[in-house]
GROMACS .gro file of C-alpha atoms in nm:
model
  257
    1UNK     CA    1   0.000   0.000   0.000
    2UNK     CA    2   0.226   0.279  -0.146
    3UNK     CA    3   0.008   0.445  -0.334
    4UNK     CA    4  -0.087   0.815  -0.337
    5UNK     CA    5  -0.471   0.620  -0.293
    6UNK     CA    6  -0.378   0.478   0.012
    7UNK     CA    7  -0.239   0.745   0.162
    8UNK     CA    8  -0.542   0.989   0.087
    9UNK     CA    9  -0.747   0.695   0.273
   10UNK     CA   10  -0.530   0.759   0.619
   11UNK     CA   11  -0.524   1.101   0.558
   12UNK     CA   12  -0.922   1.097   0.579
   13UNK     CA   13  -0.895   0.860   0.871
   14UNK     CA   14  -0.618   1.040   1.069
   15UNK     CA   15  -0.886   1.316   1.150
   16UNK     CA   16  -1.088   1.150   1.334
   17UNK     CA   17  -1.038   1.094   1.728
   18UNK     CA   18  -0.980   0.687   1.832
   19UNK     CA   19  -1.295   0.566   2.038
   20UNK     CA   20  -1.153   0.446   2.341
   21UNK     CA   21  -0.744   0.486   2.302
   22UNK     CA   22  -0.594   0.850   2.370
   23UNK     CA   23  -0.371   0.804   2.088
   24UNK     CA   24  -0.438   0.675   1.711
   25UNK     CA   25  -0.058   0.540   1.611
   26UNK     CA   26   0.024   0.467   1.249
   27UNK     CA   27   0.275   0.217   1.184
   28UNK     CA   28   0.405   0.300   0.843
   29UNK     CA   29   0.635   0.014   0.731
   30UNK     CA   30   0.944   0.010   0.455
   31UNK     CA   31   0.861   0.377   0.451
   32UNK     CA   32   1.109   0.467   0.182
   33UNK     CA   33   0.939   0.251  -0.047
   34UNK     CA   34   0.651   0.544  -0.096
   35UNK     CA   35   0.586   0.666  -0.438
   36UNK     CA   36   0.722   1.050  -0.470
   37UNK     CA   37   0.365   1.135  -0.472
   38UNK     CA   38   0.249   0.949  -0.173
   39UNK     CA   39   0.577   1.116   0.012
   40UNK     CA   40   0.360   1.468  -0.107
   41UNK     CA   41   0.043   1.383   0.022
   42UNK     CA   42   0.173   1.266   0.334
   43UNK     CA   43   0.390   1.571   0.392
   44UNK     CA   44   0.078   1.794   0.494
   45UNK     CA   45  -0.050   1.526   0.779
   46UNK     CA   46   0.362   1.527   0.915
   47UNK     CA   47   0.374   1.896   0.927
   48UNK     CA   48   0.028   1.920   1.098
   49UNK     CA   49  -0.083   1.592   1.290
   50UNK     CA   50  -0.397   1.612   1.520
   51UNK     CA   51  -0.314   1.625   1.879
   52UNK     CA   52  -0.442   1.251   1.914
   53UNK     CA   53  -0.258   1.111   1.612
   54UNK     CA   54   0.132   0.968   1.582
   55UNK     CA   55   0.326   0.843   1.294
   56UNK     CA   56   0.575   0.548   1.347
   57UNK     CA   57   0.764   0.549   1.023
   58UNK     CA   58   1.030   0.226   0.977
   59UNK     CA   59   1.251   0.168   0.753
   60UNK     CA   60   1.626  -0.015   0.659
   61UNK     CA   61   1.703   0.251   0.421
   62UNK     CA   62   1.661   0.589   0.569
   63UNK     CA   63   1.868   0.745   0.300
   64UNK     CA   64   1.569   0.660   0.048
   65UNK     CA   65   1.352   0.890   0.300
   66UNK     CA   66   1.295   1.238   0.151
   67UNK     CA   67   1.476   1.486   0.345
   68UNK     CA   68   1.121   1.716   0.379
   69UNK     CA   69   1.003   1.377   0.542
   70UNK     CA   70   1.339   1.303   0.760
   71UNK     CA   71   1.359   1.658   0.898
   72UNK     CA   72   0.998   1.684   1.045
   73UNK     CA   73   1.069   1.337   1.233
   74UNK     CA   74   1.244   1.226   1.541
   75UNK     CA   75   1.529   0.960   1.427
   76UNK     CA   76   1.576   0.606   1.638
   77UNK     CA   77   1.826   0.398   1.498
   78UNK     CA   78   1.760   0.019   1.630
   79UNK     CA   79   2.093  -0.169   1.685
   80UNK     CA   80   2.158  -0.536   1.662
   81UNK     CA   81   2.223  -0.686   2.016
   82UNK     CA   82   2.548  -0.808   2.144
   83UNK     CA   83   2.585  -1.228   2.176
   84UNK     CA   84   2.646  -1.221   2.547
   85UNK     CA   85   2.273  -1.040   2.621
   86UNK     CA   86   2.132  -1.304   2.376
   87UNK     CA   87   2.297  -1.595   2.531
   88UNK     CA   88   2.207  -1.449   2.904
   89UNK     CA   89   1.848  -1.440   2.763
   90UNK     CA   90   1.857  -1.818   2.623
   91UNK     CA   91   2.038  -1.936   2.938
   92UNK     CA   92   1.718  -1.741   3.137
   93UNK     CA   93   1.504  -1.907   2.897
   94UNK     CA   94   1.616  -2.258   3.026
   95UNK     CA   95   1.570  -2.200   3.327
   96UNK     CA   96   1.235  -2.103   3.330
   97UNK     CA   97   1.218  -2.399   3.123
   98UNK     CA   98   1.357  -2.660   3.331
   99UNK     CA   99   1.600  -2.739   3.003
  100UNK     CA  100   1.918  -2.872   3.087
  101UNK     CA  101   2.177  -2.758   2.797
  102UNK     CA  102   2.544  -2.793   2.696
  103UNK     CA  103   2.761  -2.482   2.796
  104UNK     CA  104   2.787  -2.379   2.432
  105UNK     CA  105   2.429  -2.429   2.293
  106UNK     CA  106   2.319  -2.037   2.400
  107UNK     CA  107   2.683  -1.937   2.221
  108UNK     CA  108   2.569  -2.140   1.866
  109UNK     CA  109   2.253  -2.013   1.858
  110UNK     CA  110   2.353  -1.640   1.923
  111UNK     CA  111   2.593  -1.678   1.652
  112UNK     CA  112   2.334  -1.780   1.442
  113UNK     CA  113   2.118  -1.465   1.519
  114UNK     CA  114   2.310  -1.239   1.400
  115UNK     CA  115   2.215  -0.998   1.678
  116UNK     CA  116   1.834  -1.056   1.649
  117UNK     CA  117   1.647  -1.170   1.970
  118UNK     CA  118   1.334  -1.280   1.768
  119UNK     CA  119   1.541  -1.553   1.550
  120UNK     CA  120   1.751  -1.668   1.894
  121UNK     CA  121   1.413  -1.669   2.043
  122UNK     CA  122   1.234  -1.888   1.753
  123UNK     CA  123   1.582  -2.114   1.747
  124UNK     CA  124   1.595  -2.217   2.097
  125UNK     CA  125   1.208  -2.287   2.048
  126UNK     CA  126   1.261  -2.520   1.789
  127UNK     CA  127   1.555  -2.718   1.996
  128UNK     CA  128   1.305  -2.751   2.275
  129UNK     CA  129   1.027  -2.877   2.059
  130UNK     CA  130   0.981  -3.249   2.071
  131UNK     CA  131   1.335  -3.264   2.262
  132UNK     CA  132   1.364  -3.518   2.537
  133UNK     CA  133   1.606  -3.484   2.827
  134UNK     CA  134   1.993  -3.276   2.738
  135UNK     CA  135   1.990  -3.025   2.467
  136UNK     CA  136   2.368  -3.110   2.347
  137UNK     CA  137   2.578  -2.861   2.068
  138UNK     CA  138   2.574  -3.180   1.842
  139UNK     CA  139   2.184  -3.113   1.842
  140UNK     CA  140   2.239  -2.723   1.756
  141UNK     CA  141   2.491  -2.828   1.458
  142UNK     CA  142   2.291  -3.102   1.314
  143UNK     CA  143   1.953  -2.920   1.327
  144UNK     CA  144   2.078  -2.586   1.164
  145UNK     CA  145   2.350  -2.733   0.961
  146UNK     CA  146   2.654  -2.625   1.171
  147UNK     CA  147   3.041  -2.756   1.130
  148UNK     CA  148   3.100  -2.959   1.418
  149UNK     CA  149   3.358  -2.797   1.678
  150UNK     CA  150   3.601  -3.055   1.631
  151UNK     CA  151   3.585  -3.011   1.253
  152UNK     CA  152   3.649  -2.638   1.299
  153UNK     CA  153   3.988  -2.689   1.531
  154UNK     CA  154   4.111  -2.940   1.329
  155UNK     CA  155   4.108  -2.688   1.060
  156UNK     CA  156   4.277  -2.439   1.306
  157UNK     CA  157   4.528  -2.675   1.330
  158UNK     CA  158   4.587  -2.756   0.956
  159UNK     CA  159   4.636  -2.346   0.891
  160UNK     CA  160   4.860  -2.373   1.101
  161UNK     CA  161   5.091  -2.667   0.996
  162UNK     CA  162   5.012  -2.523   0.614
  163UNK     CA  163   4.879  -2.846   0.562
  164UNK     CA  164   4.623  -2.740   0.258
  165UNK     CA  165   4.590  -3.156   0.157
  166UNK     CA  166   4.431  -3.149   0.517
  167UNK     CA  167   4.266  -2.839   0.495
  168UNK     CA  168   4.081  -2.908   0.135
  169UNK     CA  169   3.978  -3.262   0.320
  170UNK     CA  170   3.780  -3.089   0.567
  171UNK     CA  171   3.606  -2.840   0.354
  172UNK     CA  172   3.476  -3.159   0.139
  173UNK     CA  173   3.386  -3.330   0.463
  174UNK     CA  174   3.189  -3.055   0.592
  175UNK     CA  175   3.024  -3.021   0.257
  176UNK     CA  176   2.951  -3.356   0.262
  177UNK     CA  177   2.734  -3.349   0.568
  178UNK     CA  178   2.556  -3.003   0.440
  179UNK     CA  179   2.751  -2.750   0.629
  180UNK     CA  180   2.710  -2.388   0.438
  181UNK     CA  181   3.128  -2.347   0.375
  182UNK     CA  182   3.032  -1.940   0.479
  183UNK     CA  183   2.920  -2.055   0.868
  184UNK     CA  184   3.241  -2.307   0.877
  185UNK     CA  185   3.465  -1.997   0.780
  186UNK     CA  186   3.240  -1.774   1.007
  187UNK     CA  187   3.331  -2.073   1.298
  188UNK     CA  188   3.673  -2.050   1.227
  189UNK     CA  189   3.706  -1.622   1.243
  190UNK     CA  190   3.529  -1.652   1.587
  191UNK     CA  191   3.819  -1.908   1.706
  192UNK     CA  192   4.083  -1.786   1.586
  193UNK     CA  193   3.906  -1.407   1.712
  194UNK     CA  194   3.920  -1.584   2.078
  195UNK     CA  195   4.216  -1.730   2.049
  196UNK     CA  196   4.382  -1.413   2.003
  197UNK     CA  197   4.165  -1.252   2.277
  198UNK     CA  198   4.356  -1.541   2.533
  199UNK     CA  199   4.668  -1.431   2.396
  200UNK     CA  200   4.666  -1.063   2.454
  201UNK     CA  201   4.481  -1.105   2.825
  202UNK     CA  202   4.493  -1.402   2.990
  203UNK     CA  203   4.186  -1.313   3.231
  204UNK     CA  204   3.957  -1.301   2.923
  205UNK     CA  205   3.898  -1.660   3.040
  206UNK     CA  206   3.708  -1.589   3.259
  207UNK     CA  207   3.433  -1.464   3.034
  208UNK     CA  208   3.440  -1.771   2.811
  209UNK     CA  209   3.312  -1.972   3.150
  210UNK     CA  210   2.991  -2.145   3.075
  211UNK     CA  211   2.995  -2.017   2.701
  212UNK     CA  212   3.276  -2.241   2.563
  213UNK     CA  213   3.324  -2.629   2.720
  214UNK     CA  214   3.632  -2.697   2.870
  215UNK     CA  215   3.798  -2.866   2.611
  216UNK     CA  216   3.726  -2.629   2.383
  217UNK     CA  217   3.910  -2.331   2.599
  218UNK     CA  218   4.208  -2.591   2.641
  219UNK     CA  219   4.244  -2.628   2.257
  220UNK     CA  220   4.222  -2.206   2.178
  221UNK     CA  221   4.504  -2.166   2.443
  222UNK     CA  222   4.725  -2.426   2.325
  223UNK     CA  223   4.726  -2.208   2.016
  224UNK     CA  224   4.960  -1.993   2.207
  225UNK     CA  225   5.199  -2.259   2.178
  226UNK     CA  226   5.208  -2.266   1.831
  227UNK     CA  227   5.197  -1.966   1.690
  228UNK     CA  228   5.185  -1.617   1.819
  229UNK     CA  229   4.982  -1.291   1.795
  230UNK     CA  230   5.106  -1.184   1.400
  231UNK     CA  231   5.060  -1.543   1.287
  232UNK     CA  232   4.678  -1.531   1.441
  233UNK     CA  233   4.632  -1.213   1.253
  234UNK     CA  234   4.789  -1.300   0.891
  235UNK     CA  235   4.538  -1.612   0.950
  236UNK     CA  236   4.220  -1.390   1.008
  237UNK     CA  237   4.285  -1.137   0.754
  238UNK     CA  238   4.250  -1.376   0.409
  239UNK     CA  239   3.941  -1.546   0.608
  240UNK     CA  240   3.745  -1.225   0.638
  241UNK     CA  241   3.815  -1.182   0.262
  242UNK     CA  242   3.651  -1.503   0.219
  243UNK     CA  243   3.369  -1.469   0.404
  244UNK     CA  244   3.271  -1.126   0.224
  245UNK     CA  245   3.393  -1.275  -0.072
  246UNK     CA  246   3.131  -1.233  -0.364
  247UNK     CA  247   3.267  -1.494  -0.585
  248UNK     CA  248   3.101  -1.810  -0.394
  249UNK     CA  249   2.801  -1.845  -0.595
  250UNK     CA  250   2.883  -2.138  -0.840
  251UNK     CA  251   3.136  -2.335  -0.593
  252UNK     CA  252   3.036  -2.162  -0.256
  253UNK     CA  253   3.375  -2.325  -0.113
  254UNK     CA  254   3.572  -2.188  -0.334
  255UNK     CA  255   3.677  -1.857  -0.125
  256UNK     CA  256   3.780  -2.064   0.191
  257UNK     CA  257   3.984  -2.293   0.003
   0.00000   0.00000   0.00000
């Protein structure tokens, strides 16, 4: 509804009082994607709103948003939320629950959100669904397609040795059991991104309690034994380029390797 029609219609409606409410509020979605002409006719109700009426207008691309629109508006910019609040939530969630979980099940699934509550939410749903007794990471990675953590650190380790026979026989296996080659690079940033946190302060351990199991905190520090901060940070640099690679549409391995 985008229309110059459509926006007469709340024009005629905005007028009159609500019924019971104090307020009438107008959720105006993807506002940017307003003809010019609808942007017009909806100048006149922005510049001059009845006392009763308010105008939520969202949007992903406020740059499409004419400025006469933008500058009669109050701006709030939404933000994604940071993995430790998500996994605090999903740990809160399982208690309320009574769902017993393994340490890194909240961390999985908050990778997986990407910062949105809603899809952690609707994850941790689905894992609780029809699930009888432990909710174990080797659930999390089969249901959503995940590399397995063991997968991912013997990967670690093959960068490291420059074993690429090694390397290239991982990607296939991970492949091979459906794992998107994007979230097994993504899985491999985030431990070589903690294992460089360990290196430059030891006490960041402390944070990774009852996020990461212990044998997965033992592997990340051994790192330290093998290669130092630089050799952490050549490693991550030609990873991000593959994960924001655009050429992994016809072989979508083909970056990592």
């Amino acid at each position: 509804s985008r229309g110059i029609d459509e926006i007469r219609e709340l024009r005629e409606a905005v007028r009159f009082a609500p019924s019971r409410a104090k307020k009438k509020v107008y959720i105006v979605d993807e506002v940017h994607m307003l003809t010019k002409e609808a942007f017009n006719a909806l100048l006149k109700t922005l510049e001059e709103p009845p006392a009763h009426a308010l105008f939520v207008l969202a949007t992903t691309e406020p740059e499409k948003v004419p400025e006469t629109i933008r500058s009669r508006t109050q701006h709030f910019e939404f933000r994604t939320i940071p993995s430790l609040l998500i996994q605090k939530r999903l740990q809160s969630l399982a208690s309320l629950e009574k769902v017993e979980y393994d340490a890194e099940v909240p961390r999985l699934i908050s990778l997986l959100a990407d910062g949105s509550l809603r899809d952690a939410e609707s994850m941790f749903g689905q894992m609780i669904d029809g699930k009888e007794g432990k909710i174990t990471k080797e659930d999390v990675e089969l249901l959503f397609g995940l590399p397995r953590t063991e997968r991912v650190s013997q990967f670690v380790e093959a960068l490291l040795a420059c074993d690429a026979k090694n390397a290239f026989s991982l990607i296939q296996q991970s492949i091979d059991q459906n794992v998107d080659p994007r979230m097994l690079t993504r899985f491999i940033i985030e431990d070589l991104r903690t294992a460089l946190l360990l290196m430059l302060d030891s006490e960041h351990e402390k944070n990774l309690a009852g996020v990461l199991d212990h044998e997965h905190i033992t592997f990340l520090k051994s790192l330290k034994s093998k290669t130092d901060q630089k050799g952490i940070e050549h490693m991550l640099i030609p990873l991000l380029e593959a994960y924001h690679s655009p050429y992994g549409t016809v072989l979508s391995q083909i970056p990592l390797e």
